[in-house]
Structure formats: C-alpha cells, structure tokens
Amino acid sequence: MTTSALPAALAEIVDDFQALEEAERLQLLLEFSRELPDPPARLQDHPELMEQVVECQSPLFLTIETESGDSGSAERVRLFFKAPPEAPTTRGFAGVLHEGLDGLSPAEILAVPDDMPEQLGLTRAITPLRMRGMTAMLGRIKRKVAELPQQG
Amino acid sequence: MPYPVEQNEKFAAYAHPERLVSTEWLAAALDAGALDGGKLVLVESDEDVLLYETGHIPGAVKIDWHTDLNDEVTRDYVDGAAFAALAAAKGISRDSTVVIYGDKSNWWAAYALWVFTLFGHEDVRLLDGGRDKWMAEGRPLTTDKPAGTPGDYPVVERNDAPIRAFKDDVLAHLGKPLIDVRSAEEYTGQRTHMPAYPEEGALRGGHIPTAASIPWARAAAEDGTYRNRGELEALYLDEAGLTPGDDVVAYCRIGERSSHTWFALKYLLGFDSVRNYDGSWTEWGNAVRVPIVKGADRGTVPVGK
C-alpha cells in the first residue's frame, strides 16, 4: 500500500499505524482519541453550527472553517470535531483526521483518497462496520471543503 | 460450585433472580476477593471496541461482540473450539460464574450473555445497570488489565435450537408471537436502520407480519437497570399481548438489541421458549419473497403461508 498520495502529516500517521501489530494499532487509536482537541467555546455553545455525521455509531459533530495563510494568499482549512468521551473509537478516528488534515489547503484535503481510512490497517481489529464511520467522516469533510466558495 | 446468588426484593420478583447481580453485590464480591482463582469472572462487553481501554471495573476482562464472538468469514458465531479458546484466554472455566456488563444499558452485554448461553455456559449473569450505573455511583475504574490465569474450558458444540431462530424457523413460527424491538421508524418501514446509525443495507423496510413493536430500551429504566417485574408485565403482557407460556421470537437488526429483550422475557418474566432471531432485519429485509408489513399496524399472517 502506498502513502505517497497522502499529505505528509497523514502519511506519517498511516506509516505509524502500519508499523504496529494489530493490537497495538488499537492502542494508538486510543491515544489519538485522547489527543483530540475540544472545539473552541464559540462552537461548544452553539452545537447547531456543527453537523452530525450520522454514519458514526456514536454522536460525532464536525465543522470546518477557513483562514488565510501567512502571506494572506493561501487558504487553510481548520477542522473542529466534537464527540463524547464514551465514544473513544469515534474520537480516535476524528483525532487521526484532525492531526493529519488540520491546516491544509482545500486542494490538499480534496486530494486525499476516499479509502484512506483502510490504509490504517484497523479494519480487522475494528470491523468493517465500525470503519464506515471514519470513511463517512472523511467524506463529510471533503464535501464541506468542496462547497467552500472558490478562491479568487 | 456457582457463586452465591444475590437476594433482594426487586430480583426476587423475577422468574430467574439468579441471572442478575446489582452493583452493590458486585462491589462487595470484588472486595471479598471473588475474582481470585477464577470462581467468578467479570466481563465487559461494549459497543465501542475501545471503551474498555479507557477504564473498566477492576479485574474485568474484555470480550468484543464483533471481533471475539462473530465468525470472521461466515455470518455466524464462533464455533466450539474458538469459544473454548476465547473463554480460557479470558480466565473463564466451564464452572465459572460469569458476570457481564457493558455500555448502553447492557445492550451488548446481553448479546454476549446470549452467545454464552448458545454454548450452554451454565452460570452467566448480567450486572443490572451495567457500566453506566457503576460509573454514576462513583465506583472505581482502572486501565490496568488483569494478569489473569487461563481458564480450563472444554470444546462444547453450540446448541442453537432452544434460543436462536433462523429465517425458516421464523417463517414456520408465523402466527405465534413476535416482538420487534427496533425503533418505531424502523418498524413502520420509514427507515431501514437505527436513527443516527450506519445504513447497513436492507432493501425493504417494515416488519415481520403480526410482530408487536416494543423498542428494546423500554425494558430499561433511566439508570440502565431492568424495569421491575410489574413494569415488564405491563409492557410485554398488556401492551404486546403475550400470554404466559407463549412461544416467542424477538428480532431487531442484527440480533443485539433483541438479546436485551430476550433476556427480559426469558429470565425476568420466565417465558420458557424465547428465541432470538439474529438474522433479524438485515436478513429479512433483504430476503426474497418473505412477507413484510409496512406501517404501524401489526398486520396479519399471509393466507396460505
């Protein structure tokens, strides 16, 4: 499996997962679930500003925002997720996508292959059914990025 | 020798009080060293495959419904050899008292208990209220995994017939009581999967003709414990129309939610013949030429079935 098509941060995460035994991959996913940052207060207090990804087994809300890069030219996408602590698998998927995609350009995010979650090598340990939630999360992010107003 | 059965007023009203333990009982048993020596084994079984790792009741082992209990290739449960290996690895022997608990009002714990029962494990109980009640009471959790001594478990062939129904069994059962434990939207055919859950692909929506709709969670109280005997009778006898002695089949989407109802009917209300149809809607809603009723009415058994 090649990770060459992935953005650098995401490729590194995929490599980290691939380097581990199956049981250890679950442990790594758990670490990502712990590292998922809470959304800022302005989103916490306004859940209606986030969208629910219904394909996830547990409630997962996400939204994206854009901000200008340093030179004011390139646009960067910021990702925000909200999932309860009793849903560590869902939080772990969100954590992987946050660390791998947050701050990238719209074009970089849109170029991520839809089947990227399968490259983590978790399908057997997590089951295909549970993996669908992560695929749906990535799909929702890409759809929201695609809907952004076109630049200049 | 099975571990002593809990005595309390709520459980005493049930047909089989020996199938439940309370959080108080478990806490006292743990303090008394019940887990030493494998006489009692505590098992956590959750929907989320990582929830156990975030913290569990001290001494509990984890069994995942999907990766441990389902066969990886065939849509079936593991066989006797795989179950024996799993049980032994978890420190369970054939004569161990197994107490199972989990998230979401023991939904998945009841499913695991049902699979243990397919293998005829004699003494398997649910922790009434499950993980959430234990946590709500501020009882201890740990991330330490028990070192555990392997159990001694024989290879036992599954005996499905008494508590498991297949599609043909359900077709032959039509005319006798069925309980559909899915949400109202699934029952009427408005949707084919749980609200806010993944679409698992059923080509048709609706319910099996004559099935009564009693969503599974109605058997659970706010704190995740089972409702008391009187409340369960109001639900299943008065509302669903069951009569003591009935031969009943319960189903949902893949057989997990209906395990929770199966437990209530079998052990709390004492119906001798209750089967869980684990093929459930993901099989029935895709099967060719099986009868289906749409809408809120139970419908009738098709003529000449």
Short mmCIF file of C-alpha atoms in Angstrom, two decimals:
data_model
loop_
_atom_site.label_atom_id
_atom_site.label_comp_id
_atom_site.label_asym_id
_atom_site.label_seq_id
_atom_site.Cartn_x
_atom_site.Cartn_y
_atom_site.Cartn_z
CA MET A 1 0.00 0.00 0.00
CA THR A 2 1.41 3.39 -0.91
CA THR A 3 1.06 6.51 1.16
CA SER A 4 2.74 8.73 -1.41
CA ALA A 5 -0.55 10.35 -2.40
CA LEU A 6 -1.27 11.49 1.15
CA PRO A 7 -0.35 14.83 2.72
CA ALA A 8 2.83 14.49 4.80
CA ALA A 9 1.22 14.52 8.26
CA LEU A 10 -1.41 11.98 7.28
CA ALA A 11 1.16 9.76 5.53
CA GLU A 12 3.21 9.74 8.72
CA ILE A 13 0.20 8.65 10.76
CA VAL A 14 -0.57 5.85 8.29
CA ASP A 15 3.06 4.70 8.46
CA ASP A 16 2.91 4.71 12.26
CA PHE A 17 -0.18 2.50 12.23
CA GLN A 18 1.25 0.18 9.59
CA ALA A 19 4.43 -0.33 11.62
CA LEU A 20 2.47 -1.77 14.55
CA GLU A 21 0.91 -5.12 15.34
CA GLU A 22 -2.87 -5.17 15.16
CA ALA A 23 -3.47 -4.95 18.93
CA GLU A 24 -1.05 -2.05 19.22
CA ARG A 25 -2.87 -0.19 16.46
CA LEU A 26 -5.93 -0.09 18.69
CA GLN A 27 -3.79 1.38 21.44
CA LEU A 28 -2.51 4.06 19.05
CA LEU A 29 -6.09 4.87 18.04
CA LEU A 30 -6.89 5.27 21.73
CA GLU A 31 -4.05 7.78 22.03
CA PHE A 32 -5.49 9.78 19.14
CA SER A 33 -8.85 9.76 20.90
CA ARG A 34 -7.24 11.33 23.97
CA GLU A 35 -5.44 13.95 21.93
CA LEU A 36 -8.49 15.17 20.01
CA PRO A 37 -8.83 18.83 20.98
CA ASP A 38 -12.21 20.14 22.13
CA PRO A 39 -13.82 22.62 19.78
CA PRO A 40 -13.49 26.27 20.85
CA ALA A 41 -16.13 27.66 23.21
CA ARG A 42 -17.91 29.57 20.44
CA LEU A 43 -18.72 26.18 18.80
CA GLN A 44 -19.28 24.31 22.08
CA ASP A 45 -22.01 26.76 22.95
CA HIS A 46 -23.58 26.58 19.52
CA PRO A 47 -23.95 22.93 18.55
CA GLU A 48 -26.15 23.99 15.64
CA LEU A 49 -23.02 25.31 13.94
CA MET A 50 -21.68 21.74 13.70
CA GLU A 51 -23.04 18.92 11.57
CA GLN A 52 -23.68 15.40 12.82
CA VAL A 53 -22.10 12.57 10.87
CA VAL A 54 -24.90 10.01 11.25
CA GLU A 55 -22.86 7.13 9.88
CA CYS A 56 -20.79 7.10 13.05
CA GLN A 57 -22.05 4.73 15.73
CA SER A 58 -21.75 7.43 18.38
CA PRO A 59 -22.62 11.10 18.11
CA LEU A 60 -19.93 12.93 16.18
CA PHE A 61 -20.24 16.55 15.15
CA LEU A 62 -17.83 18.36 12.90
CA THR A 63 -17.38 21.60 11.08
CA ILE A 64 -14.68 23.37 9.08
CA GLU A 65 -13.54 26.95 8.89
CA THR A 66 -11.01 28.64 6.65
CA GLU A 67 -8.29 31.12 7.47
CA SER A 68 -5.70 32.92 5.40
CA GLY A 69 -2.12 31.76 5.35
CA ASP A 70 0.84 33.88 6.48
CA SER A 71 1.11 35.87 3.25
CA GLY A 72 -2.63 36.33 3.14
CA SER A 73 -2.79 34.29 -0.01
CA ALA A 74 -3.17 30.59 0.50
CA GLU A 75 -6.30 29.48 2.31
CA ARG A 76 -6.03 26.95 5.13
CA VAL A 77 -8.81 24.70 6.37
CA ARG A 78 -9.32 24.30 10.10
CA LEU A 79 -11.19 21.24 11.37
CA PHE A 80 -13.30 21.02 14.54
CA PHE A 81 -14.76 17.83 16.00
CA LYS A 82 -16.96 17.05 18.96
CA ALA A 83 -17.54 13.52 20.28
CA PRO A 84 -18.27 12.27 23.79
CA PRO A 85 -15.57 10.55 25.88
CA GLU A 86 -17.63 7.35 25.95
CA ALA A 87 -17.06 7.04 22.18
CA PRO A 88 -13.29 6.55 22.06
CA THR A 89 -13.25 4.82 18.66
CA THR A 90 -15.11 7.68 17.03
CA ARG A 91 -12.89 10.18 18.84
CA GLY A 92 -9.82 8.27 17.66
CA PHE A 93 -10.88 8.50 14.02
CA ALA A 94 -11.54 12.21 14.47
CA GLY A 95 -8.14 12.60 16.13
CA VAL A 96 -6.38 10.98 13.17
CA LEU A 97 -8.15 13.25 10.69
CA HIS A 98 -7.52 16.31 12.84
CA GLU A 99 -3.80 15.69 13.17
CA GLY A 100 -3.50 14.64 9.53
CA LEU A 101 -5.57 17.31 7.82
CA ASP A 102 -5.94 20.37 10.04
CA GLY A 103 -4.33 23.44 8.48
CA LEU A 104 -4.02 22.03 4.96
CA SER A 105 -5.24 23.78 1.82
CA PRO A 106 -8.62 22.85 0.32
CA ALA A 107 -6.86 21.25 -2.67
CA GLU A 108 -4.71 19.05 -0.40
CA ILE A 109 -7.74 17.82 1.52
CA LEU A 110 -9.74 17.14 -1.63
CA ALA A 111 -6.83 15.05 -2.96
CA VAL A 112 -6.95 12.60 -0.03
CA PRO A 113 -8.21 9.26 -1.38
CA ASP A 114 -11.67 8.30 -0.08
CA ASP A 115 -10.38 4.90 1.04
CA MET A 116 -7.58 6.41 3.15
CA PRO A 117 -9.09 5.00 6.42
CA GLU A 118 -8.50 1.48 5.12
CA GLN A 119 -4.78 2.21 4.95
CA LEU A 120 -4.62 2.39 8.77
CA GLY A 121 -4.84 -1.40 8.89
CA LEU A 122 -7.58 -1.33 11.52
CA THR A 123 -10.36 -2.95 9.53
CA ARG A 124 -9.88 -6.39 11.04
CA ALA A 125 -9.45 -5.22 14.62
CA ILE A 126 -12.23 -2.65 14.44
CA THR A 127 -14.50 -4.45 11.91
CA PRO A 128 -15.62 -3.04 8.54
CA LEU A 129 -18.86 -1.77 10.06
CA ARG A 130 -17.07 0.46 12.52
CA MET A 131 -14.63 1.66 9.86
CA ARG A 132 -17.53 3.09 7.89
CA GLY A 133 -17.84 5.87 10.43
CA MET A 134 -14.36 7.11 9.65
CA THR A 135 -14.88 6.88 5.91
CA ALA A 136 -18.08 8.89 6.35
CA MET A 137 -16.22 11.50 8.43
CA LEU A 138 -13.59 11.96 5.74
CA GLY A 139 -16.31 12.13 3.08
CA ARG A 140 -18.18 14.80 5.03
CA ILE A 141 -15.02 16.89 5.45
CA LYS A 142 -14.26 16.65 1.74
CA ARG A 143 -17.82 17.56 0.84
CA LYS A 144 -17.75 20.62 3.07
CA VAL A 145 -14.38 21.66 1.63
CA ALA A 146 -15.73 21.24 -1.90
CA GLU A 147 -18.64 23.50 -1.01
CA LEU A 148 -16.33 26.36 0.06
CA PRO A 149 -16.56 29.47 -2.11
CA GLN A 150 -13.92 29.29 -4.84
CA GLN A 151 -10.88 31.45 -4.30
CA GLY A 152 -10.02 34.48 -6.47
CA MET B 1 -19.84 -24.56 42.61
CA PRO B 2 -21.58 -21.42 41.38
CA TYR B 3 -21.06 -18.20 43.24
CA PRO B 4 -23.88 -17.43 45.71
CA VAL B 5 -26.96 -15.78 44.22
CA GLU B 6 -27.93 -12.27 45.23
CA GLN B 7 -31.05 -11.87 47.33
CA ASN B 8 -33.02 -8.65 47.07
CA GLU B 9 -36.65 -7.65 46.72
CA LYS B 10 -36.51 -6.42 43.13
CA PHE B 11 -34.73 -9.52 41.82
CA ALA B 12 -36.85 -11.89 43.91
CA ALA B 13 -39.92 -10.90 41.88
CA TYR B 14 -38.26 -12.05 38.65
CA ALA B 15 -38.63 -15.61 37.37
CA HIS B 16 -34.85 -16.20 37.49
CA PRO B 17 -33.29 -13.82 40.02
CA GLU B 18 -30.03 -15.75 39.75
CA ARG B 19 -29.41 -14.11 36.37
CA LEU B 20 -28.82 -10.60 37.73
CA VAL B 21 -26.44 -9.00 40.19
CA SER B 22 -26.51 -5.42 41.45
CA THR B 23 -23.59 -3.01 41.57
CA GLU B 24 -23.64 -3.22 45.40
CA TRP B 25 -23.40 -7.00 45.24
CA LEU B 26 -20.55 -6.87 42.73
CA ALA B 27 -18.61 -4.27 44.72
CA ALA B 28 -18.89 -6.43 47.85
CA ALA B 29 -17.90 -9.57 45.93
CA LEU B 30 -14.84 -7.82 44.47
CA ASP B 31 -13.84 -6.59 47.93
CA ALA B 32 -14.16 -10.15 49.20
CA GLY B 33 -11.69 -11.34 46.54
CA ALA B 34 -14.26 -13.13 44.37
CA LEU B 35 -12.11 -12.79 41.26
CA ASP B 36 -9.16 -14.65 42.79
CA GLY B 37 -8.96 -18.15 41.48
CA GLY B 38 -11.42 -17.71 38.61
CA LYS B 39 -14.51 -18.74 40.53
CA LEU B 40 -16.14 -15.53 39.40
CA VAL B 41 -15.05 -13.82 36.18
CA LEU B 42 -16.12 -10.28 35.32
CA VAL B 43 -16.51 -9.47 31.61
CA GLU B 44 -17.05 -6.07 29.96
CA SER B 45 -18.70 -6.06 26.54
CA ASP B 46 -19.38 -2.72 24.84
CA GLU B 47 -20.48 -1.33 21.56
CA ASP B 48 -17.32 0.77 21.31
CA VAL B 49 -14.31 -1.50 20.82
CA LEU B 50 -12.03 0.89 22.76
CA LEU B 51 -14.28 1.83 25.67
CA TYR B 52 -12.86 -0.88 27.97
CA GLU B 53 -9.38 0.56 27.43
CA THR B 54 -10.47 3.99 28.68
CA GLY B 55 -11.22 2.45 32.08
CA HIS B 56 -13.12 -0.59 33.34
CA ILE B 57 -14.17 -2.20 36.61
CA PRO B 58 -11.03 -3.50 38.35
CA GLY B 59 -10.39 -7.11 37.41
CA ALA B 60 -12.74 -7.13 34.39
CA VAL B 61 -11.66 -8.74 31.12
CA LYS B 62 -12.94 -7.55 27.73
CA ILE B 63 -14.91 -9.52 25.17
CA ASP B 64 -15.78 -7.69 21.96
CA TRP B 65 -19.08 -8.77 20.40
CA HIS B 66 -17.81 -8.38 16.89
CA THR B 67 -14.17 -9.44 16.88
CA ASP B 68 -14.42 -12.16 19.56
CA LEU B 69 -17.91 -13.65 19.21
CA ASN B 70 -18.66 -13.42 15.50
CA ASP B 71 -17.05 -15.73 12.97
CA GLU B 72 -14.80 -13.68 10.75
CA VAL B 73 -15.91 -15.29 7.49
CA THR B 74 -19.37 -16.82 7.82
CA ARG B 75 -22.24 -14.78 9.23
CA ASP B 76 -22.41 -16.90 12.36
CA TYR B 77 -20.97 -17.11 15.84
CA VAL B 78 -17.62 -18.68 16.59
CA ASP B 79 -17.51 -22.47 16.87
CA GLY B 80 -16.88 -24.57 19.97
CA ALA B 81 -13.12 -24.61 19.57
CA ALA B 82 -12.85 -20.85 19.12
CA PHE B 83 -15.20 -20.21 22.05
CA ALA B 84 -13.22 -22.56 24.29
CA ALA B 85 -10.00 -20.77 23.34
CA LEU B 86 -11.58 -17.36 23.96
CA ALA B 87 -13.06 -18.35 27.32
CA ALA B 88 -9.84 -19.96 28.52
CA ALA B 89 -7.81 -16.91 27.46
CA LYS B 90 -10.17 -14.72 29.49
CA GLY B 91 -9.72 -16.86 32.60
CA ILE B 92 -13.14 -18.49 32.30
CA SER B 93 -13.63 -22.17 33.12
CA ARG B 94 -16.76 -24.16 32.41
CA ASP B 95 -17.86 -23.89 36.05
CA SER B 96 -17.00 -20.20 36.47
CA THR B 97 -19.71 -17.74 37.41
CA VAL B 98 -19.51 -15.12 34.67
CA VAL B 99 -20.87 -11.62 35.30
CA ILE B 100 -21.17 -9.49 32.17
CA TYR B 101 -21.69 -5.73 32.00
CA GLY B 102 -21.39 -3.08 29.34
CA ASP B 103 -22.40 0.29 27.96
CA LYS B 104 -25.82 1.42 26.77
CA SER B 105 -27.99 -0.33 29.37
CA ASN B 106 -26.13 -3.63 28.83
CA TRP B 107 -27.28 -3.87 25.25
CA TRP B 108 -24.07 -5.57 24.08
CA ALA B 109 -23.56 -7.32 27.39
CA ALA B 110 -26.91 -9.07 26.93
CA TYR B 111 -25.80 -10.08 23.46
CA ALA B 112 -22.60 -11.60 24.84
CA LEU B 113 -24.62 -13.37 27.54
CA TRP B 114 -26.89 -14.82 24.85
CA VAL B 115 -23.85 -16.16 22.96
CA PHE B 116 -22.50 -17.71 26.19
CA THR B 117 -25.90 -19.37 26.53
CA LEU B 118 -25.66 -20.80 23.00
CA PHE B 119 -22.66 -22.70 24.34
CA GLY B 120 -24.60 -23.79 27.40
CA HIS B 121 -22.48 -21.89 29.87
CA GLU B 122 -24.48 -22.53 32.99
CA ASP B 123 -23.90 -19.61 35.31
CA VAL B 124 -23.78 -16.34 33.40
CA ARG B 125 -25.32 -13.17 34.86
CA LEU B 126 -25.78 -9.53 33.98
CA LEU B 127 -24.73 -6.61 36.16
CA ASP B 128 -28.04 -4.73 36.43
CA GLY B 129 -27.47 -1.19 35.15
CA GLY B 130 -24.15 -2.05 33.57
CA ARG B 131 -21.18 0.23 33.13
CA ASP B 132 -23.08 3.49 33.35
CA LYS B 133 -24.64 2.71 36.73
CA TRP B 134 -21.28 1.62 38.15
CA MET B 135 -19.76 4.91 36.99
CA ALA B 136 -22.73 7.03 38.10
CA GLU B 137 -22.24 5.65 41.60
CA GLY B 138 -18.64 6.80 41.58
CA ARG B 139 -17.28 3.29 41.92
CA PRO B 140 -13.65 2.59 40.96
CA LEU B 141 -12.40 2.12 37.42
CA THR B 142 -8.92 1.20 36.24
CA THR B 143 -6.99 0.94 33.00
CA ASP B 144 -4.90 -1.93 34.38
CA LYS B 145 -5.56 -5.16 32.54
CA PRO B 146 -5.83 -8.17 34.84
CA ALA B 147 -2.88 -10.54 34.58
CA GLY B 148 -5.23 -13.47 34.98
CA THR B 149 -4.67 -17.20 34.97
CA PRO B 150 -6.01 -19.01 31.89
CA GLY B 151 -9.23 -20.91 32.45
CA ASP B 152 -9.93 -24.51 31.61
CA TYR B 153 -12.69 -24.66 29.02
CA PRO B 154 -13.82 -27.73 27.07
CA VAL B 155 -14.81 -27.63 23.41
CA VAL B 156 -18.61 -27.56 23.55
CA GLU B 157 -20.71 -27.61 20.42
CA ARG B 158 -23.19 -24.78 20.28
CA ASN B 159 -26.81 -25.73 20.83
CA ASP B 160 -28.64 -23.07 18.84
CA ALA B 161 -32.13 -24.53 18.64
CA PRO B 162 -33.57 -23.56 22.06
CA ILE B 163 -32.75 -19.86 21.95
CA ARG B 164 -31.83 -18.99 18.35
CA ALA B 165 -34.23 -18.73 15.41
CA PHE B 166 -33.21 -18.81 11.76
CA LYS B 167 -35.23 -17.35 8.89
CA ASP B 168 -37.03 -20.63 8.15
CA ASP B 169 -37.87 -21.01 11.83
CA VAL B 170 -39.45 -17.57 11.77
CA LEU B 171 -41.47 -18.43 8.66
CA ALA B 172 -42.71 -21.56 10.43
CA HIS B 173 -43.39 -19.51 13.56
CA LEU B 174 -45.71 -17.00 11.81
CA GLY B 175 -49.00 -16.94 13.67
CA LYS B 176 -47.26 -17.12 17.03
CA PRO B 177 -46.00 -14.04 18.91
CA LEU B 178 -43.12 -11.95 17.57
CA ILE B 179 -41.56 -8.92 19.25
CA ASP B 180 -39.89 -6.30 17.06
CA VAL B 181 -37.54 -4.33 19.31
CA ARG B 182 -36.38 -1.74 16.77
CA SER B 183 -37.33 1.94 16.74
CA ALA B 184 -40.78 3.00 15.54
CA GLU B 185 -39.26 4.38 12.32
CA GLU B 186 -37.69 1.02 11.54
CA TYR B 187 -40.88 -0.86 12.42
CA THR B 188 -43.08 1.18 10.10
CA GLY B 189 -40.55 0.97 7.30
CA GLN B 190 -39.84 4.67 7.27
CA ARG B 191 -36.17 3.74 7.60
CA THR B 192 -34.17 0.54 7.47
CA HIS B 193 -31.55 1.29 10.12
CA MET B 194 -31.37 2.83 13.56
CA PRO B 195 -31.74 6.58 13.81
CA ALA B 196 -28.25 8.08 13.76
CA TYR B 197 -26.66 4.70 13.00
CA PRO B 198 -24.94 3.42 9.87
CA GLU B 199 -27.06 2.29 6.96
CA GLU B 200 -26.47 -1.45 6.86
CA GLY B 201 -28.31 -2.02 3.66
CA ALA B 202 -31.74 -3.57 3.87
CA LEU B 203 -33.59 -3.42 0.57
CA ARG B 204 -37.04 -3.33 2.15
CA GLY B 205 -38.41 -1.53 5.20
CA GLY B 206 -41.18 -2.63 7.53
CA HIS B 207 -41.71 -5.50 9.95
CA ILE B 208 -42.47 -9.23 10.06
CA PRO B 209 -46.28 -9.71 9.88
CA THR B 210 -48.03 -9.67 13.31
CA ALA B 211 -44.90 -8.58 15.22
CA ALA B 212 -45.61 -6.29 18.18
CA SER B 213 -43.46 -3.19 18.40
CA ILE B 214 -41.77 -2.84 21.79
CA PRO B 215 -38.49 -0.92 21.35
CA TRP B 216 -35.85 -2.65 23.45
CA ALA B 217 -34.92 0.31 25.62
CA ARG B 218 -38.42 0.44 27.09
CA ALA B 219 -37.39 -2.56 29.22
CA ALA B 220 -34.69 -0.41 30.83
CA ALA B 221 -35.13 2.30 33.46
CA GLU B 222 -33.37 5.68 33.42
CA ASP B 223 -30.38 4.26 35.27
CA GLY B 224 -29.96 1.41 32.79
CA THR B 225 -31.33 -1.28 35.12
CA TYR B 226 -34.13 -3.56 34.02
CA ARG B 227 -37.62 -2.36 34.89
CA ASN B 228 -39.27 -4.24 37.72
CA ARG B 229 -41.47 -7.24 37.13
CA GLY B 230 -44.74 -5.31 37.20
CA GLU B 231 -43.48 -2.79 34.66
CA LEU B 232 -42.19 -5.54 32.37
CA GLU B 233 -45.52 -7.34 32.57
CA ALA B 234 -47.34 -4.15 31.62
CA LEU B 235 -45.05 -3.86 28.62
CA TYR B 236 -44.98 -7.42 27.29
CA LEU B 237 -48.24 -8.92 28.58
CA ASP B 238 -50.63 -5.97 28.48
CA GLU B 239 -49.19 -3.95 25.64
CA ALA B 240 -47.61 -6.58 23.37
CA GLY B 241 -50.30 -9.12 24.24
CA LEU B 242 -48.10 -12.03 25.24
CA THR B 243 -49.63 -14.75 27.41
CA PRO B 244 -47.56 -16.76 29.89
CA GLY B 245 -46.39 -19.94 28.17
CA ASP B 246 -46.23 -18.38 24.71
CA ASP B 247 -43.53 -19.41 22.27
CA VAL B 248 -41.90 -16.06 21.37
CA VAL B 249 -39.37 -14.84 18.80
CA ALA B 250 -37.65 -11.44 19.20
CA TYR B 251 -35.70 -9.66 16.49
CA CYS B 252 -34.08 -6.35 15.66
CA ARG B 253 -31.48 -5.51 13.05
CA ILE B 254 -28.64 -7.93 13.73
CA GLY B 255 -29.81 -9.58 16.95
CA GLU B 256 -28.09 -7.38 19.54
CA ARG B 257 -30.91 -5.18 20.77
CA SER B 258 -33.23 -8.19 20.78
CA SER B 259 -30.81 -10.04 23.09
CA HIS B 260 -31.66 -7.45 25.73
CA THR B 261 -35.38 -8.20 25.24
CA TRP B 262 -34.71 -11.95 25.03
CA PHE B 263 -33.11 -11.74 28.49
CA ALA B 264 -36.13 -9.87 29.91
CA LEU B 265 -38.62 -12.38 28.50
CA LYS B 266 -36.63 -15.50 29.30
CA TYR B 267 -35.17 -14.77 32.71
CA LEU B 268 -37.17 -11.91 34.19
CA LEU B 269 -40.67 -12.89 33.05
CA GLY B 270 -39.94 -16.61 32.78
CA PHE B 271 -41.08 -17.47 29.25
CA ASP B 272 -39.58 -20.91 28.64
CA SER B 273 -39.49 -20.71 24.88
CA VAL B 274 -37.96 -17.45 23.67
CA ARG B 275 -35.73 -17.35 20.65
CA ASN B 276 -33.63 -14.51 19.30
CA TYR B 277 -33.71 -14.18 15.51
CA ASP B 278 -30.20 -12.83 14.94
CA GLY B 279 -30.57 -12.68 11.17
CA SER B 280 -33.13 -10.02 12.01
CA TRP B 281 -33.94 -7.18 9.65
CA THR B 282 -30.61 -7.24 7.83
CA GLU B 283 -31.65 -10.72 6.63
CA TRP B 284 -35.45 -10.42 6.48
CA GLY B 285 -35.38 -7.02 4.77
CA ASN B 286 -33.16 -8.46 2.03
CA ALA B 287 -34.68 -11.93 1.65
CA VAL B 288 -36.66 -12.75 -1.49
CA ARG B 289 -40.43 -13.22 -1.17
CA VAL B 290 -40.74 -13.17 2.61
CA PRO B 291 -43.87 -11.37 3.82
CA ILE B 292 -43.46 -7.83 5.13
CA VAL B 293 -45.93 -5.36 6.61
CA LYS B 294 -45.38 -1.61 6.32
CA GLY B 295 -46.84 0.98 8.65
CA ALA B 296 -47.80 0.98 12.31
CA ASP B 297 -50.33 -1.88 12.12
CA ARG B 298 -49.08 -5.31 13.08
CA GLY B 299 -50.71 -6.83 10.03
CA THR B 300 -51.85 -10.41 9.53
CA VAL B 301 -50.24 -13.70 8.61
CA PRO B 302 -50.45 -14.09 4.82
CA VAL B 303 -53.03 -16.62 3.70
CA GLY B 304 -51.55 -19.98 2.70
CA LYS B 305 -48.24 -19.28 4.31
#
